Every structure is written in C-alpha cells, then in structure tokens.
Coordinates of N, CA, C and O in Angstrom, one line a residue:
M9 N -26.7 -12.1 13.1 CA -25.8 -12.2 11.9 C -25.0 -10.9 11.9 O -25.5 -9.8 12.2
T10 N -23.7 -11.0 11.6 CA -22.8 -9.9 11.6 C -22.7 -9.3 10.1 O -22.8 -10.1 9.2
T11 N -22.5 -8.0 10.0 CA -22.3 -7.4 8.8 C -20.8 -7.3 8.5 O -20.1 -6.9 9.4
P12 N -20.4 -7.7 7.3 CA -19.0 -7.6 7.0 C -18.5 -6.1 7.0 O -19.3 -5.3 6.6
H13 N -17.3 -5.9 7.5 CA -16.7 -4.6 7.4 C -16.6 -4.1 6.0 O -16.1 -4.9 5.2
P14 N -16.9 -2.9 5.7 CA -16.7 -2.4 4.3 C -15.2 -2.3 4.0 O -14.4 -2.0 4.9
Q15 N -14.9 -2.6 2.8 CA -13.5 -2.5 2.4 C -13.1 -1.1 2.4 O -13.8 -0.2 1.8
P16 N -11.9 -0.8 3.0 CA -11.5 0.7 2.9 C -11.2 1.1 1.5 O -10.9 0.2 0.7
D17 N -11.2 2.3 1.3 CA -10.8 2.8 0.0 C -9.3 2.6 -0.1 O -8.5 3.2 0.5
L18 N -9.0 1.6 -1.0 CA -7.6 1.2 -1.0 C -6.6 2.3 -1.5 O -5.5 2.4 -1.0
T19 N -7.1 3.1 -2.4 CA -6.2 4.2 -2.9 C -5.9 5.2 -1.8 O -4.7 5.5 -1.6
D20 N -6.9 5.6 -1.0 CA -6.7 6.5 0.1 C -5.8 5.8 1.1 O -4.9 6.5 1.7
L21 N -6.0 4.6 1.4 CA -5.3 3.8 2.4 C -3.8 3.8 2.0 O -2.9 4.1 2.8
V22 N -3.5 3.5 0.7 CA -2.1 3.4 0.3 C -1.5 4.8 0.3 O -0.4 5.0 0.8
R23 N -2.2 5.8 -0.1 CA -1.7 7.2 -0.1 C -1.3 7.6 1.3 O -0.3 8.1 1.6
Q24 N -2.3 7.4 2.3 CA -2.1 7.8 3.7 C -0.9 7.0 4.3 O -0.1 7.6 5.0
T25 N -0.7 5.8 3.9 CA 0.4 5.0 4.4 C 1.7 5.5 3.9 O 2.7 5.7 4.7
W26 N 1.7 5.8 2.6 CA 3.0 6.4 2.1 C 3.3 7.7 2.7 O 4.5 8.0 3.1
V27 N 2.3 8.6 3.0 CA 2.5 9.9 3.6 C 3.1 9.7 5.0 O 4.1 10.3 5.4
R28 N 2.6 8.7 5.8 CA 3.1 8.5 7.1 C 4.5 8.0 7.1 O 5.4 8.4 7.8
V29 N 4.8 7.1 6.2 CA 6.2 6.5 6.1 C 7.2 7.5 5.5 O 8.3 7.6 6.0
L30 N 6.8 8.1 4.4 CA 7.7 9.1 3.7 C 7.9 10.4 4.5 O 8.9 11.1 4.3
G31 N 6.8 10.8 5.2 CA 6.9 12.0 5.9 C 6.5 13.2 5.1 O 6.8 14.4 5.4
H32 N 5.9 13.0 3.9 CA 5.5 14.1 3.0 C 4.4 13.5 2.1 O 4.2 12.3 2.0
D33 N 3.8 14.5 1.4 CA 2.7 14.1 0.5 C 3.0 14.6 -1.0 O 2.1 14.8 -1.8
R34 N 4.3 14.8 -1.2 CA 4.7 15.4 -2.5 C 4.9 14.2 -3.5 O 6.0 14.0 -4.0
F35 N 3.8 13.6 -3.9 CA 3.9 12.5 -4.9 C 2.5 12.4 -5.5 O 1.5 12.8 -4.9
T36 N 2.5 11.8 -6.7 CA 1.2 11.5 -7.4 C 1.0 10.0 -7.3 O 1.9 9.3 -6.9
D37 N -0.1 9.6 -7.8 CA -0.4 8.1 -7.8 C 0.5 7.4 -8.8 O 0.5 6.2 -8.8
D38 N 1.2 8.1 -9.7 CA 2.0 7.5 -10.7 C 3.5 7.7 -10.4 O 4.4 7.3 -11.3
D39 N 3.9 8.3 -9.3 CA 5.3 8.4 -9.0 C 5.8 7.1 -8.3 O 5.1 6.5 -7.6
F40 N 7.1 6.8 -8.6 CA 7.7 5.6 -8.1 C 8.1 5.8 -6.6 O 8.7 6.9 -6.3
Y41 N 7.8 4.9 -5.8 CA 8.0 5.0 -4.4 C 9.5 5.4 -4.1 O 9.8 6.3 -3.3
F42 N 10.4 4.7 -4.7 CA 11.8 5.0 -4.4 C 12.3 6.3 -5.0 O 13.3 6.8 -4.6
S43 N 11.6 6.9 -6.0 CA 11.9 8.2 -6.6 C 11.4 9.3 -5.7 O 11.9 10.5 -5.9
V44 N 10.5 9.1 -4.8 CA 10.0 10.1 -3.9 C 10.5 10.1 -2.5 O 9.9 10.6 -1.6
G45 N 11.6 9.3 -2.3 CA 12.2 9.3 -1.0 C 12.1 8.0 -0.3 O 12.6 7.9 0.8
G46 N 11.4 7.0 -0.9 CA 11.3 5.7 -0.2 C 12.5 4.9 -0.2 O 13.4 5.1 -1.0
N47 N 12.6 4.0 0.8 CA 13.8 3.1 0.9 C 13.3 1.7 1.3 O 12.1 1.6 1.6
S48 N 14.2 0.8 1.4 CA 13.7 -0.6 1.7 C 13.2 -0.7 3.1 O 12.2 -1.5 3.3
L49 N 13.7 0.0 4.1 CA 13.2 -0.1 5.4 C 11.7 0.5 5.4 O 10.8 -0.1 6.0
G50 N 11.6 1.6 4.7 CA 10.2 2.2 4.6 C 9.3 1.3 3.9 O 8.1 1.2 4.2
A51 N 9.8 0.6 2.9 CA 8.9 -0.4 2.1 C 8.4 -1.4 3.1 O 7.2 -1.8 3.0
T52 N 9.2 -1.9 4.0 CA 8.8 -2.9 5.0 C 7.7 -2.3 5.9 O 6.7 -2.9 6.2
R53 N 7.9 -1.0 6.3 CA 6.9 -0.4 7.1 C 5.5 -0.2 6.4 O 4.5 -0.4 6.9
V54 N 5.7 0.2 5.1 CA 4.4 0.4 4.3 C 3.6 -0.9 4.2 O 2.4 -0.9 4.5
M55 N 4.3 -2.0 3.9 CA 3.6 -3.2 3.7 C 3.1 -3.8 5.0 O 2.0 -4.4 5.0
A56 N 3.8 -3.6 6.1 CA 3.3 -4.1 7.4 C 2.1 -3.3 7.8 O 1.1 -3.9 8.3
A57 N 2.1 -2.0 7.6 CA 0.9 -1.1 7.9 C -0.3 -1.5 7.0 O -1.4 -1.6 7.6
L58 N 0.0 -1.7 5.8 CA -1.1 -2.0 4.9 C -1.7 -3.4 5.3 O -2.9 -3.6 5.3
G59 N -0.8 -4.3 5.6 CA -1.3 -5.6 6.0 C -2.2 -5.6 7.2 O -3.2 -6.3 7.3
R60 N -1.8 -4.8 8.2 CA -2.6 -4.6 9.4 C -4.0 -4.0 9.1 O -5.0 -4.5 9.6
E61 N -4.0 -3.0 8.2 CA -5.2 -2.4 7.8 C -6.2 -3.3 7.1 O -7.4 -3.2 7.3
V62 N -5.7 -4.2 6.2 CA -6.6 -5.0 5.4 C -6.7 -6.4 6.1 O -7.4 -7.3 5.6
G63 N -5.9 -6.7 7.1 CA -6.1 -8.0 7.8 C -5.5 -9.2 7.2 O -5.9 -10.3 7.4
T64 N -4.4 -9.0 6.5 CA -3.6 -10.1 5.9 C -2.2 -9.7 5.8 O -1.8 -8.5 5.6
R65 N -1.3 -10.7 5.8 CA 0.1 -10.5 5.7 C 0.4 -10.2 4.2 O -0.1 -10.9 3.3
L66 N 1.2 -9.1 4.0 CA 1.6 -8.7 2.6 C 3.1 -8.8 2.5 O 3.8 -8.2 3.3
P67 N 3.6 -9.4 1.4 CA 5.0 -9.4 1.2 C 5.6 -8.1 0.8 O 5.0 -7.3 0.0
V68 N 6.7 -7.7 1.3 CA 7.4 -6.5 1.0 C 7.7 -6.5 -0.5 O 7.6 -5.4 -1.2
R69 N 7.9 -7.6 -1.1 CA 8.2 -7.8 -2.5 C 7.1 -7.1 -3.4 O 7.3 -6.6 -4.5
M70 N 5.9 -7.1 -2.8 CA 4.7 -6.5 -3.6 C 5.0 -5.0 -3.9 O 4.7 -4.6 -5.0
L71 N 5.6 -4.3 -3.0 CA 6.0 -2.9 -3.2 C 7.1 -2.7 -4.2 O 7.1 -1.9 -5.0
F72 N 8.1 -3.7 -4.2 CA 9.2 -3.6 -5.1 C 8.7 -3.9 -6.5 O 9.2 -3.4 -7.5
D73 N 7.6 -4.8 -6.6 CA 7.1 -5.1 -7.9 C 6.1 -4.1 -8.4 O 5.8 -4.0 -9.6
H74 N 5.4 -3.4 -7.5 CA 4.4 -2.4 -7.8 C 4.7 -1.1 -7.1 O 4.2 -0.8 -6.0
Q75 N 5.5 -0.3 -7.7 CA 6.2 0.9 -7.1 C 5.4 2.2 -7.1 O 5.9 3.2 -6.6
T76 N 4.2 2.2 -7.7 CA 3.4 3.4 -7.7 C 2.1 3.1 -6.8 O 1.7 2.0 -6.6
V77 N 1.5 4.2 -6.4 CA 0.2 4.0 -5.7 C -0.7 3.3 -6.6 O -1.4 2.3 -6.1
S78 N -0.9 3.7 -7.8 CA -1.8 3.1 -8.7 C -1.6 1.6 -8.9 O -2.5 0.8 -8.8
T79 N -0.4 1.2 -9.2 CA -0.1 -0.2 -9.4 C -0.2 -1.1 -8.1 O -0.6 -2.2 -8.1
L80 N 0.2 -0.4 -7.0 CA 0.1 -1.1 -5.7 C -1.3 -1.4 -5.3 O -1.7 -2.4 -4.8
V81 N -2.2 -0.4 -5.5 CA -3.6 -0.5 -5.3 C -4.2 -1.7 -6.1 O -4.9 -2.5 -5.6
A82 N -3.9 -1.7 -7.4 CA -4.4 -2.8 -8.2 C -3.9 -4.2 -7.7 O -4.7 -5.1 -7.7
A83 N -2.6 -4.3 -7.4 CA -2.1 -5.5 -6.9 C -2.7 -5.9 -5.6 O -3.1 -7.1 -5.3
L84 N -2.9 -5.0 -4.7 CA -3.5 -5.2 -3.4 C -5.0 -5.7 -3.6 O -5.4 -6.6 -2.9
A85 N -5.7 -5.0 -4.4 CA -7.1 -5.4 -4.7 C -7.2 -6.8 -5.2 O -8.1 -7.6 -4.8
A86 N -6.3 -7.1 -6.2 CA -6.3 -8.5 -6.7 C -6.0 -9.5 -5.6 O -6.7 -10.6 -5.6
R87 N -5.1 -9.2 -4.8 CA -4.7 -10.2 -3.7 C -5.9 -10.3 -2.7 O -6.2 -11.4 -2.3
L88 N -6.5 -9.3 -2.4 CA -7.6 -9.3 -1.4 C -8.8 -10.1 -2.1 O -9.5 -10.9 -1.4
E89 N -9.0 -9.9 -3.3 CA -10.1 -10.6 -4.0 C -9.8 -12.1 -4.1 O -10.7 -12.9 -3.8
A90 N -8.5 -12.4 -4.4 CA -8.1 -13.9 -4.4 C -8.3 -14.5 -3.0 O -8.7 -15.7 -2.9
N91 N -7.9 -13.8 -2.0 CA -8.0 -14.3 -0.6 C -9.5 -14.5 -0.2 O -9.8 -15.4 0.6
A92 N -10.4 -13.7 -0.7 CA -11.8 -13.8 -0.4 C -12.5 -14.9 -1.1 O -13.5 -15.4 -0.7
A93 N -11.9 -15.4 -2.2 CA -12.5 -16.5 -3.0 C -12.3 -17.8 -2.4 O -11.6 -18.1 -1.5

C-alpha cells in the first residue's frame, strides 16, 4: 500500500513561486500581485508552476480573480479539496 504524498504548505508554495517569478520578495501576503511588479506573462508562469507542484492544471484566471497570496492560497486549497472529492 502506498502512502499519499503530504500536501505542501500552500502558503509557502505560493510565496516561493511569486518570488521566483517576480524576482524579489518585497511583498506581503495581502499585497496585490500586479501592484508588486507582476504582469500577465508572469501570471501564466505562476499558475503553470503551481499547477506542476500540486499536480493539476490551474487556470491563469485564478490569479486574476485572487490577486494576493492569501486569497490565492484559499482558492487553491478549495480547488484541490474539490478535486479530491
């Protein structure tokens, strides 16, 4: 019997992904992605990277609708929970 992989800490995962794409860590969990230097091409990179990490395809629209680390983490958790059900 295999043991399921533990879910990564989504907040850390989103933060680390933003740092990689933005090239800096000068943001809080409540700063808007586009206000801290993000752009639409970067949004595509963020969501592709997050999708690879969690093992599911994620729409870029999710970042446009949830533009802070906090709200994106909540939306991502809800989506993963729905996919697991």
